[in-house]
């Protein structure tokens, strides 16, 4: 007999647990950037910062830990300067590429 599983009974998914190397971080961020959602990007950077240690990332970015949490919460709209500083502190960069490949 099958047991019914309710969504509310499932543990909350935490992507930070899986962001333990540069490649997984790059794949995660690439997928997030493809969604073209600034709030989602801020939240994803927060996931990566938690995986790396918020205190260390805040210090490297030159902002307080509290300000980092506030800037990277899911419903935030951080300034580009903040995103740029956090990316630098995380050791990642955002890269632009053509949206459509040119015809060969």
N, CA, C and O atoms as a Tinker XYZ file with bonds, in Angstrom:
   416  protein
     1  N      0.835000   -1.176000    0.000000    73     2
     2  CA     0.000000    0.000000    0.000000    64     1     3
     3  C      0.884000    1.244000    0.000000    63     2     4     5
     4  O      1.888000    1.301000    0.709000    81     3
     5  N      0.507000    2.226000   -0.790000    73     3     6
     6  CA     1.277000    3.466000   -0.882000    64     5     7
     7  C      0.969000    4.388000    0.288000    63     6     8     9
     8  O     -0.168000    4.494000    0.748000    81     7
     9  N      2.001000    5.036000    0.742000    73     7    10
    10  CA     1.833000    6.030000    1.800000    64     9    11
    11  C      1.727000    7.406000    1.146000    63    10    12    13
    12  O      2.524000    7.740000    0.270000    81    11
    13  N      0.767000    8.188000    1.562000    73    11    14
    14  CA     0.587000    9.526000    1.026000    64    13    15
    15  C      1.575000   10.473000    1.682000    63    14    16    17
    16  O      1.711000   10.502000    2.905000    81    15
    17  N      2.259000   11.244000    0.858000    73    15    18
    18  CA     3.206000   12.230000    1.366000    64    17    19
    19  C      2.632000   13.613000    1.094000    63    18    20    21
    20  O      2.259000   13.934000   -0.034000    81    19
    21  N      2.569000   14.408000    2.117000    73    19    22
    22  CA     2.052000   15.767000    1.998000    64    21    23
    23  C      3.219000   16.738000    1.843000    63    22    24    25
    24  O      4.252000   16.588000    2.495000    81    23
    25  N      3.051000   17.709000    0.997000    73    23    26
    26  CA     4.107000   18.688000    0.738000    64    25    27
    27  C      4.569000   19.349000    2.032000    63    26    28    29
    28  O      5.765000   19.574000    2.221000    81    27
    29  N      3.645000   19.656000    2.908000    73    27    30
    30  CA     4.002000   20.321000    4.168000    64    29    31
    31  C      4.862000   19.450000    5.070000    63    30    32    33
    32  O      5.517000   19.958000    5.981000    81    31
    33  N      4.868000   18.135000    4.827000    73    31    34
    34  CA     5.668000   17.218000    5.635000    64    33    35
    35  C      7.098000   17.077000    5.124000    63    34    36    37
    36  O      7.954000   16.514000    5.807000    81    35
    37  N      7.353000   17.587000    3.929000    73    35    38
    38  CA     8.692000   17.490000    3.356000    64    37    39
    39  C      9.617000   18.529000    3.981000    63    38    40    41
    40  O      9.165000   19.616000    4.340000    81    39
    41  N     10.905000   18.214000    4.117000    73    39    42
    42  CA    11.840000   19.220000    4.632000    64    41    43
    43  C     12.021000   20.336000    3.609000    63    42    44    45
    44  O     11.884000   20.116000    2.405000    81    43
    45  N     12.325000   21.520000    4.093000    73    43    46
    46  CA    12.544000   22.649000    3.190000    64    45    47
    47  C     13.860000   22.452000    2.439000    63    46    48    49
    48  O     14.876000   22.095000    3.036000    81    47
    49  N     13.832000   22.685000    1.138000    73    47    50
    50  CA    15.034000   22.528000    0.316000    64    49    51
    51  C     15.969000   23.710000    0.540000    63    50    52    53
    52  O     15.539000   24.864000    0.502000    81    51
    53  N     17.232000   23.426000    0.770000    73    51    54
    54  CA    18.229000   24.470000    0.962000    64    53    55
    55  C     19.351000   24.263000   -0.049000    63    54    56    57
    56  O     20.193000   23.382000    0.130000    81    55
    57  N     19.369000   25.076000   -1.121000    73    55    58
    58  CA    20.402000   24.897000   -2.144000    64    57    59
    59  C     21.816000   25.129000   -1.619000    63    58    60    61
    60  O     22.775000   24.627000   -2.206000    81    59
    61  N     21.966000   25.873000   -0.533000    73    59    62
    62  CA    23.305000   26.154000    0.004000    64    61    63
    63  C     24.060000   24.866000    0.324000    63    62    64    65
    64  O     25.289000   24.833000    0.254000    81    63
    65  N     23.337000   23.814000    0.670000    73    63    66
    66  CA    23.982000   22.532000    0.995000    64    65    67
    67  C     24.739000   21.955000   -0.193000    63    66    68    69
    68  O     25.677000   21.180000   -0.011000    81    67
    69  N     24.339000   22.327000   -1.415000    73    67    70
    70  CA    24.905000   21.737000   -2.621000    64    69    71
    71  C     25.872000   22.659000   -3.354000    63    70    72    73
    72  O     26.405000   22.298000   -4.403000    81    71
    73  N     26.098000   23.835000   -2.810000    73    71    74
    74  CA    26.958000   24.824000   -3.469000    64    73    75
    75  C     28.340000   24.800000   -2.830000    63    74    76    77
    76  O     28.772000   25.773000   -2.212000    81    75
    77  N     29.018000   23.681000   -2.988000    73    75    78
    78  CA    30.289000   23.475000   -2.299000    64    77    79
    79  C     31.519000   23.569000   -3.199000    63    78    80    81
    80  O     32.636000   23.314000   -2.749000    81    79
    81  N     31.323000   23.930000   -4.458000    73    79    82
    82  CA    32.481000   24.124000   -5.332000    64    81    83
    83  C     32.125000   25.140000   -6.417000    63    82    84    85
    84  O     30.954000   25.448000   -6.633000    81    83
    85  N     33.144000   25.650000   -7.089000    73    83    86
    86  CA    32.950000   26.710000   -8.074000    64    85    87
    87  C     32.066000   26.271000   -9.238000    63    86    88    89
    88  O     31.267000   27.059000   -9.744000    81    87
    89  N     32.207000   25.025000   -9.661000    73    87    90
    90  CA    31.407000   24.567000  -10.791000    64    89    91
    91  C     29.922000   24.517000  -10.447000    63    90    92    93
    92  O     29.089000   24.962000  -11.236000    81    91
    93  N     29.587000   23.983000   -9.286000    73    91    94
    94  CA    28.171000   23.920000   -8.913000    64    93    95
    95  C     27.603000   25.327000   -8.730000    63    94    96    97
    96  O     26.441000   25.574000   -9.053000    81    95
    97  N     28.410000   26.239000   -8.219000    73    95    98
    98  CA    27.976000   27.633000   -8.069000    64    97    99
    99  C     27.736000   28.260000   -9.440000    63    98   100   101
   100  O     26.737000   28.951000   -9.639000    81    99
   101  N     28.641000   28.024000  -10.382000    73    99   102
   102  CA    28.498000   28.591000  -11.727000    64   101   103
   103  C     27.255000   28.039000  -12.430000    63   102   104   105
   104  O     26.526000   28.794000  -13.075000    81   103
   105  N     27.010000   26.752000  -12.314000    73   103   106
   106  CA    25.835000   26.149000  -12.938000    64   105   107
   107  C     24.566000   26.727000  -12.313000    63   106   108   109
   108  O     23.618000   27.063000  -13.022000    81   107
   109  N     24.552000   26.840000  -11.000000    73   107   110
   110  CA    23.403000   27.395000  -10.281000    64   109   111
   111  C     23.129000   28.832000  -10.727000    63   110   112   113
   112  O     21.995000   29.171000  -11.064000    81   111
   113  N     24.155000   29.670000  -10.730000    73   111   114
   114  CA    23.970000   31.070000  -11.125000    64   113   115
   115  C     23.554000   31.207000  -12.582000    63   114   116   117
   116  O     22.736000   32.067000  -12.909000    81   115
   117  N     24.097000   30.381000  -13.457000    73   115   118
   118  CA    23.724000   30.441000  -14.870000    64   117   119
   119  C     22.232000   30.162000  -15.040000    63   118   120   121
   120  O     21.543000   30.862000  -15.781000    81   119
   121  N     21.748000   29.153000  -14.360000    73   119   122
   122  CA    20.323000   28.848000  -14.415000    64   121   123
   123  C     19.478000   29.976000  -13.857000    63   122   124   125
   124  O     18.422000   30.296000  -14.404000    81   123
   125  N     19.928000   30.569000  -12.790000    73   123   126
   126  CA    19.201000   31.688000  -12.180000    64   125   127
   127  C     19.178000   32.881000  -13.123000    63   126   128   129
   128  O     18.136000   33.515000  -13.286000    81   127
   129  N     20.302000   33.198000  -13.745000    73   127   130
   130  CA    20.365000   34.337000  -14.662000    64   129   131
   131  C     19.451000   34.140000  -15.863000    63   130   132   133
   132  O     18.900000   35.108000  -16.385000    81   131
   133  N     19.286000   32.906000  -16.304000    73   131   134
   134  CA    18.407000   32.634000  -17.436000    64   133   135
   135  C     16.945000   32.935000  -17.104000    63   134   136   137
   136  O     16.139000   33.166000  -18.005000    81   135
   137  N     16.604000   32.933000  -15.824000    73   135   138
   138  CA    15.232000   33.252000  -15.408000    64   137   139
   139  C     14.939000   34.745000  -15.523000    63   138   140   141
   140  O     13.778000   35.154000  -15.520000    81   139
   141  N     15.996000   35.563000  -15.624000    73   139   142
   142  CA    15.854000   37.011000  -15.813000    64   141   143
   143  C     14.988000   37.651000  -14.726000    63   142   144   145
   144  O     14.072000   38.420000  -15.017000    81   143
   145  N     15.295000   37.319000  -13.471000    73   143   146
   146  CA    14.526000   37.790000  -12.324000    64   145   147
   147  C     15.506000   38.322000  -11.278000    63   146   148   149
   148  O     16.250000   37.552000  -10.671000    81   147
   149  N     15.504000   39.636000  -11.070000    73   147   150
   150  CA    16.461000   40.272000  -10.160000    64   149   151
   151  C     16.317000   39.771000   -8.726000    63   150   152   153
   152  O     17.319000   39.545000   -8.049000    81   151
   153  N     15.094000   39.596000   -8.261000    73   151   154
   154  CA    14.881000   39.117000   -6.890000    64   153   155
   155  C     15.392000   37.689000   -6.730000    63   154   156   157
   156  O     15.947000   37.338000   -5.688000    81   155
   157  N     15.207000   36.872000   -7.753000    73   155   158
   158  CA    15.701000   35.505000   -7.720000    64   157   159
   159  C     17.231000   35.493000   -7.709000    63   158   160   161
   160  O     17.840000   34.674000   -7.021000    81   159
   161  N     17.846000   36.389000   -8.458000    73   159   162
   162  CA    19.307000   36.502000   -8.451000    64   161   163
   163  C     19.803000   36.882000   -7.064000    63   162   164   165
   164  O     20.761000   36.290000   -6.565000    81   163
   165  N     19.164000   37.861000   -6.438000    73   163   166
   166  CA    19.563000   38.275000   -5.088000    64   165   167
   167  C     19.447000   37.104000   -4.121000    63   166   168   169
   168  O     20.339000   36.876000   -3.304000    81   167
   169  N     18.359000   36.372000   -4.214000    73   167   170
   170  CA    18.161000   35.220000   -3.343000    64   169   171
   171  C     19.219000   34.143000   -3.591000    63   170   172   173
   172  O     19.735000   33.550000   -2.644000    81   171
   173  N     19.541000   33.892000   -4.858000    73   171   174
   174  CA    20.559000   32.891000   -5.199000    64   173   175
   175  C     21.930000   33.295000   -4.670000    63   174   176   177
   176  O     22.676000   32.457000   -4.164000    81   175
   177  N     22.262000   34.583000   -4.787000    73   175   178
   178  CA    23.531000   35.056000   -4.234000    64   177   179
   179  C     23.533000   34.877000   -2.717000    63   178   180   181
   180  O     24.571000   34.589000   -2.121000    81   179
   181  N     22.367000   35.049000   -2.100000    73   179   182
   182  CA    22.243000   34.794000   -0.666000    64   181   183
   183  C     22.488000   33.332000   -0.336000    63   182   184   185
   184  O     23.136000   33.022000    0.664000    81   183
   185  N     21.977000   32.427000   -1.166000    73   183   186
   186  CA    22.230000   30.996000   -0.974000    64   185   187
   187  C     23.720000   30.703000   -1.033000    63   186   188   189
   188  O     24.253000   29.963000   -0.206000    81   187
   189  N     24.386000   31.289000   -2.016000    73   187   190
   190  CA    25.825000   31.057000   -2.179000    64   189   191
   191  C     26.592000   31.667000   -1.020000    63   190   192   193
   192  O     27.535000   31.059000   -0.513000    81   191
   193  N     26.202000   32.860000   -0.595000    73   191   194
   194  CA    26.869000   33.516000    0.536000    64   193   195
   195  C     26.701000   32.683000    1.810000    63   194   196   197
   196  O     27.641000   32.562000    2.595000    81   195
   197  N     25.517000   32.111000    2.019000    73   195   198
   198  CA    25.318000   31.251000    3.189000    64   197   199
   199  C     26.205000   30.019000    3.107000    63   198   200   201
   200  O     26.745000   29.566000    4.116000    81   199
   201  N     26.355000   29.475000    1.898000    73   199   202
   202  CA    27.208000   28.297000    1.720000    64   201   203
   203  C     28.667000   28.624000    2.021000    63   202   204   205
   204  O     29.408000   27.783000    2.530000    81   203
   205  N     29.066000   29.832000    1.707000    73   203   206
   206  CA    30.458000   30.242000    1.906000    64   205   207
   207  C     30.700000   30.885000    3.270000    63   206   208   209
   208  O     31.840000   30.967000    3.725000    81   207
   209  N     29.627000   31.342000    3.924000    73   207   210
   210  CA    29.761000   32.009000    5.223000    64   209   211
   211  C     29.421000   33.487000    5.102000    63   210   212   213
   212  O     30.201000   34.268000    4.558000    81   211
   213  N     28.273000   33.861000    5.604000    73   211   214
   214  CA    27.783000   35.242000    5.458000    64   213   215
   215  C     28.745000   36.265000    6.057000    63   214   216   217
   216  O     28.985000   37.314000    5.459000    81   215
   217  N     29.284000   35.974000    7.206000    73   215   218
   218  CA    30.173000   36.939000    7.866000    64   217   219
   219  C     31.394000   37.230000    7.008000    63   218   220   221
   220  O     31.779000   38.388000    6.844000    81   219
   221  N     32.004000   36.189000    6.462000    73   219   222
   222  CA    33.194000   36.362000    5.632000    64   221   223
   223  C     32.863000   37.108000    4.340000    63   222   224   225
   224  O     33.616000   37.982000    3.912000    81   223
   225  N     31.734000   36.758000    3.723000    73   223   226
   226  CA    31.348000   37.413000    2.472000    64   225   227
   227  C     31.017000   38.876000    2.723000    63   226   228   229
   228  O     31.402000   39.740000    1.935000    81   227
   229  N     30.312000   39.167000    3.805000    73   227   230
   230  CA    29.985000   40.560000    4.141000    64   229   231
   231  C     31.262000   41.371000    4.333000    63   230   232   233
   232  O     31.379000   42.490000    3.833000    81   231
   233  N     32.201000   40.805000    5.050000    73   231   234
   234  CA    33.468000   41.505000    5.299000    64   233   235
   235  C     34.203000   41.757000    3.984000    63   234   236   237
   236  O     34.687000   42.862000    3.745000    81   235
   237  N     34.285000   40.741000    3.139000    73   235   238
   238  CA    34.978000   40.877000    1.851000    64   237   239
   239  C     34.264000   41.867000    0.925000    63   238   240   241
   240  O     34.910000   42.538000    0.120000    81   239
   241  N     32.942000   41.959000    1.037000    73   239   242
   242  CA    32.170000   42.879000    0.203000    64   241   243
   243  C     32.158000   44.297000    0.773000    63   242   244   245
   244  O     31.730000   45.235000    0.101000    81   243
   245  N     32.622000   44.451000    2.000000    73   243   246
   246  CA    32.664000   45.773000    2.618000    64   245   247
   247  C     31.313000   46.272000    3.103000    63   246   248   249
   248  O     31.067000   47.478000    3.145000    81   247
   249  N     30.430000   45.335000    3.473000    73   247   250
   250  CA    29.134000   45.723000    4.025000    64   249   251
   251  C     28.881000   44.925000    5.299000    63   250   252   253
   252  O     29.536000   43.911000    5.540000    81   251
   253  N     27.946000   45.376000    6.103000    73   251   254
   254  CA    27.665000   44.656000    7.339000    64   253   255
   255  C     26.923000   43.363000    7.030000    63   254   256   257
   256  O     26.283000   43.225000    5.987000    81   255
   257  N     27.021000   42.443000    7.940000    73   255   258
   258  CA    26.331000   41.162000    7.791000    64   257   259
   259  C     24.823000   41.368000    7.685000    63   258   260   261
   260  O     24.155000   40.725000    6.875000    81   259
   261  N     24.298000   42.264000    8.504000    73   259   262
   262  CA    22.865000   42.548000    8.493000    64   261   263
   263  C     22.436000   43.138000    7.153000    63   262   264   265
   264  O     21.393000   42.774000    6.609000    81   263
   265  N     23.256000   44.060000    6.621000    73   263   266
   266  CA    22.946000   44.665000    5.322000    64   265   267
   267  C     23.001000   43.613000    4.215000    63   266   268   269
   268  O     22.216000   43.668000    3.268000    81   267
   269  N     23.917000   42.662000    4.326000    73   267   270
   270  CA    24.016000   41.591000    3.336000    64   269   271
   271  C     22.759000   40.720000    3.363000    63   270   272   273
   272  O     22.192000   40.411000    2.314000    81   271
   273  N     22.328000   40.327000    4.557000    73   271   274
   274  CA    21.095000   39.550000    4.669000    64   273   275
   275  C     19.920000   40.310000    4.069000    63   274   276   277
   276  O     19.108000   39.732000    3.345000    81   275
   277  N     19.826000   41.604000    4.367000    73   275   278
   278  CA    18.712000   42.414000    3.863000    64   277   279
   279  C     18.769000   42.534000    2.338000    63   278   280   281
   280  O     17.741000   42.440000    1.668000    81   279
   281  N     19.956000   42.739000    1.798000    73   279   282
   282  CA    20.110000   42.915000    0.348000    64   281   283
   283  C     19.824000   41.638000   -0.430000    63   282   284   285
   284  O     19.395000   41.698000   -1.582000    81   283
   285  N     20.059000   40.482000    0.188000    73   283   286
   286  CA    19.953000   39.222000   -0.540000    64   285   287
   287  C     18.741000   38.379000   -0.137000    63   286   288   289
   288  O     18.701000   37.179000   -0.412000    81   287
   289  N     17.778000   38.986000    0.497000    73   287   290
   290  CA    16.556000   38.229000    0.810000    64   289   291
   291  C     15.734000   38.083000   -0.466000    63   290   292   293
   292  O     15.874000   38.886000   -1.388000    81   291
   293  N     14.882000   37.067000   -0.527000    73   291   294
   294  CA    14.151000   36.781000   -1.770000    64   293   295
   295  C     13.310000   37.920000   -2.325000    63   294   296   297
   296  O     13.130000   37.992000   -3.541000    81   295
   297  N     12.794000   38.803000   -1.502000    73   295   298
   298  CA    11.925000   39.873000   -1.996000    64   297   299
   299  C     12.643000   41.211000   -2.154000    63   298   300   301
   300  O     12.001000   42.257000   -2.246000    81   299
   301  N     13.966000   41.178000   -2.187000    73   299   302
   302  CA    14.730000   42.420000   -2.264000    64   301   303
   303  C     14.975000   42.854000   -3.705000    63   302   304   305
   304  O     14.760000   42.097000   -4.651000    81   303
   305  N     15.424000   44.073000   -3.838000    73   303   306
   306  CA    15.827000   44.624000   -5.138000    64   305   307
   307  C     17.136000   45.384000   -4.914000    63   306   308   309
   308  O     17.147000   46.615000   -4.917000    81   307
   309  N     18.237000   44.657000   -4.721000    73   307   310
   310  CA    19.503000   45.317000   -4.413000    64   309   311
   311  C     20.035000   46.123000   -5.590000    63   310   312   313
   312  O     19.724000   45.844000   -6.748000    81   311
   313  N     20.836000   47.119000   -5.269000    73   311   314
   314  CA    21.477000   47.927000   -6.312000    64   313   315
   315  C     22.536000   47.078000   -7.014000    63   314   316   317
   316  O     23.039000   46.097000   -6.466000    81   315
   317  N     22.855000   47.484000   -8.236000    73   315   318
   318  CA    23.864000   46.746000   -9.001000    64   317   319
   319  C     25.207000   46.766000   -8.270000    63   318   320   321
   320  O     25.936000   45.773000   -8.287000    81   319
   321  N     25.533000   47.878000   -7.636000    73   319   322
   322  CA    26.799000   47.977000   -6.892000    64   321   323
   323  C     26.883000   46.882000   -5.826000    63   322   324   325
   324  O     27.936000   46.273000   -5.641000    81   323
   325  N     25.786000   46.637000   -5.134000    73   323   326
   326  CA    25.776000   45.592000   -4.108000    64   325   327
   327  C     25.970000   44.222000   -4.740000    63   326   328   329
   328  O     26.762000   43.417000   -4.248000    81   327
   329  N     25.256000   43.954000   -5.822000    73   327   330
   330  CA    25.405000   42.674000   -6.532000    64   329   331
   331  C     26.851000   42.499000   -6.983000    63   330   332   333
   332  O     27.426000   41.422000   -6.828000    81   331
   333  N     27.432000   43.545000   -7.537000    73   331   334
   334  CA    28.806000   43.494000   -8.016000    64   333   335
   335  C     29.788000   43.207000   -6.883000    63   334   336   337
   336  O     30.694000   42.388000   -7.038000    81   335
   337  N     29.613000   43.871000   -5.761000    73   335   338
   338  CA    30.513000   43.670000   -4.613000    64   337   339
   339  C     30.382000   42.269000   -4.036000    63   338   340   341
   340  O     31.375000   41.650000   -3.653000    81   339
   341  N     29.154000   41.775000   -3.977000    73   339   342
   342  CA    28.935000   40.419000   -3.457000    64   341   343
   343  C     29.535000   39.386000   -4.407000    63   342   344   345
   344  O     30.166000   38.428000   -3.961000    81   343
   345  N     29.345000   39.572000   -5.702000    73   343   346
   346  CA    29.944000   38.657000   -6.680000    64   345   347
   347  C     31.461000   38.630000   -6.541000    63   346   348   349
   348  O     32.071000   37.561000   -6.558000    81   347
   349  N     32.064000   39.796000   -6.404000    73   347   350
   350  CA    33.525000   39.858000   -6.230000    64   349   351
   351  C     33.945000   39.129000   -4.956000    63   350   352   353
   352  O     34.941000   38.406000   -4.953000    81   351
   353  N     33.195000   39.315000   -3.884000    73   351   354
   354  CA    33.513000   38.652000   -2.617000    64   353   355
   355  C     33.350000   37.136000   -2.725000    63   354   356   357
   356  O     34.066000   36.377000   -2.072000    81   355
   357  N     32.402000   36.704000   -3.555000    73   355   358
   358  CA    32.175000   35.269000   -3.754000    64   357   359
   359  C     33.162000   34.655000   -4.739000    63   358   360   361
   360  O     33.262000   33.433000   -4.845000    81   359
   361  N     33.893000   35.508000   -5.460000    73   359   362
   362  CA    34.838000   35.004000   -6.449000    64   361   363
   363  C     34.172000   34.572000   -7.735000    63   362   364   365
   364  O     34.688000   33.711000   -8.447000    81   363
   365  N     33.016000   35.170000   -8.041000    73   363   366
   366  CA    32.319000   34.866000   -9.292000    64   365   367
   367  C     32.112000   36.156000  -10.064000    63   366   368   369
   368  O     32.177000   37.249000   -9.502000    81   367
   369  N     31.866000   36.018000  -11.343000    73   367   370
   370  CA    31.547000   37.190000  -12.156000    64   369   371
   371  C     30.369000   36.861000  -13.042000    63   370   372   373
   372  O     30.183000   35.721000  -13.468000    81   371
   373  N     29.581000   37.880000  -13.309000    73   371   374
   374  CA    28.455000   37.724000  -14.208000    64   373   375
   375  C     28.940000   38.043000  -15.612000    63   374   376   377
   376  O     29.597000   39.062000  -15.826000    81   375
   377  N     28.627000   37.191000  -16.557000    73   375   378
   378  CA    29.150000   37.310000  -17.914000    64   377   379
   379  C     27.983000   37.457000  -18.879000    63   378   380   381
   380  O     26.981000   36.749000  -18.776000    81   379
   381  N     28.126000   38.387000  -19.818000    73   379   382
   382  CA    27.101000   38.573000  -20.856000    64   381   383
   383  C     27.470000   37.747000  -22.079000    63   382   384   385
   384  O     28.642000   37.622000  -22.434000    81   383
   385  N     26.463000   37.195000  -22.706000    73   383   386
   386  CA    26.660000   36.488000  -23.961000    64   385   387
   387  C     25.450000   36.748000  -24.835000    63   386   388   389
   388  O     24.388000   37.100000  -24.324000    81   387
   389  N     25.586000   36.583000  -26.138000    73   387   390
   390  CA    24.458000   36.833000  -27.018000    64   389   391
   391  C     23.255000   35.973000  -26.662000    63   390   392   393
   392  O     23.398000   34.794000  -26.338000    81   391
   393  N     22.072000   36.568000  -26.722000    73   391   394
   394  CA    20.862000   35.815000  -26.414000    64   393   395
   395  C     20.558000   34.799000  -27.503000    63   394   396   397
   396  O     20.021000   33.724000  -27.234000    81   395
   397  N     20.903000   35.148000  -28.727000    73   395   398
   398  CA    20.705000   34.230000  -29.861000    64   397   399
   399  C     22.046000   33.998000  -30.531000    63   398   400   401
   400  O     22.849000   34.920000  -30.678000    81   399
   401  N     22.273000   32.796000  -30.924000    73   399   402
   402  CA    23.505000   32.484000  -31.642000    64   401   403
   403  C     23.375000   32.974000  -33.077000    63   402   404   405
   404  O     22.315000   32.862000  -33.694000    81   403
   405  N     24.454000   33.511000  -33.589000    73   403   406
   406  CA    24.467000   33.990000  -34.982000    64   405   407
   407  C     24.401000   32.809000  -35.928000    63   406   408   409
   408  O     24.954000   31.743000  -35.655000    81   407
   409  N     23.719000   33.012000  -37.043000    73   407   410
   410  CA    23.628000   31.967000  -38.064000    64   409   411
   411  C     24.984000   31.748000  -38.691000    63   410   412   413
   412  O     25.699000   32.707000  -38.982000    81   411
   413  N     25.344000   30.500000  -38.901000    73   411   414
   414  CA    26.673000   30.193000  -39.459000    64   413   415
   415  C     26.638000   30.167000  -40.957000    63   414   416
   416  O     27.664000   29.926000  -41.594000    81   415
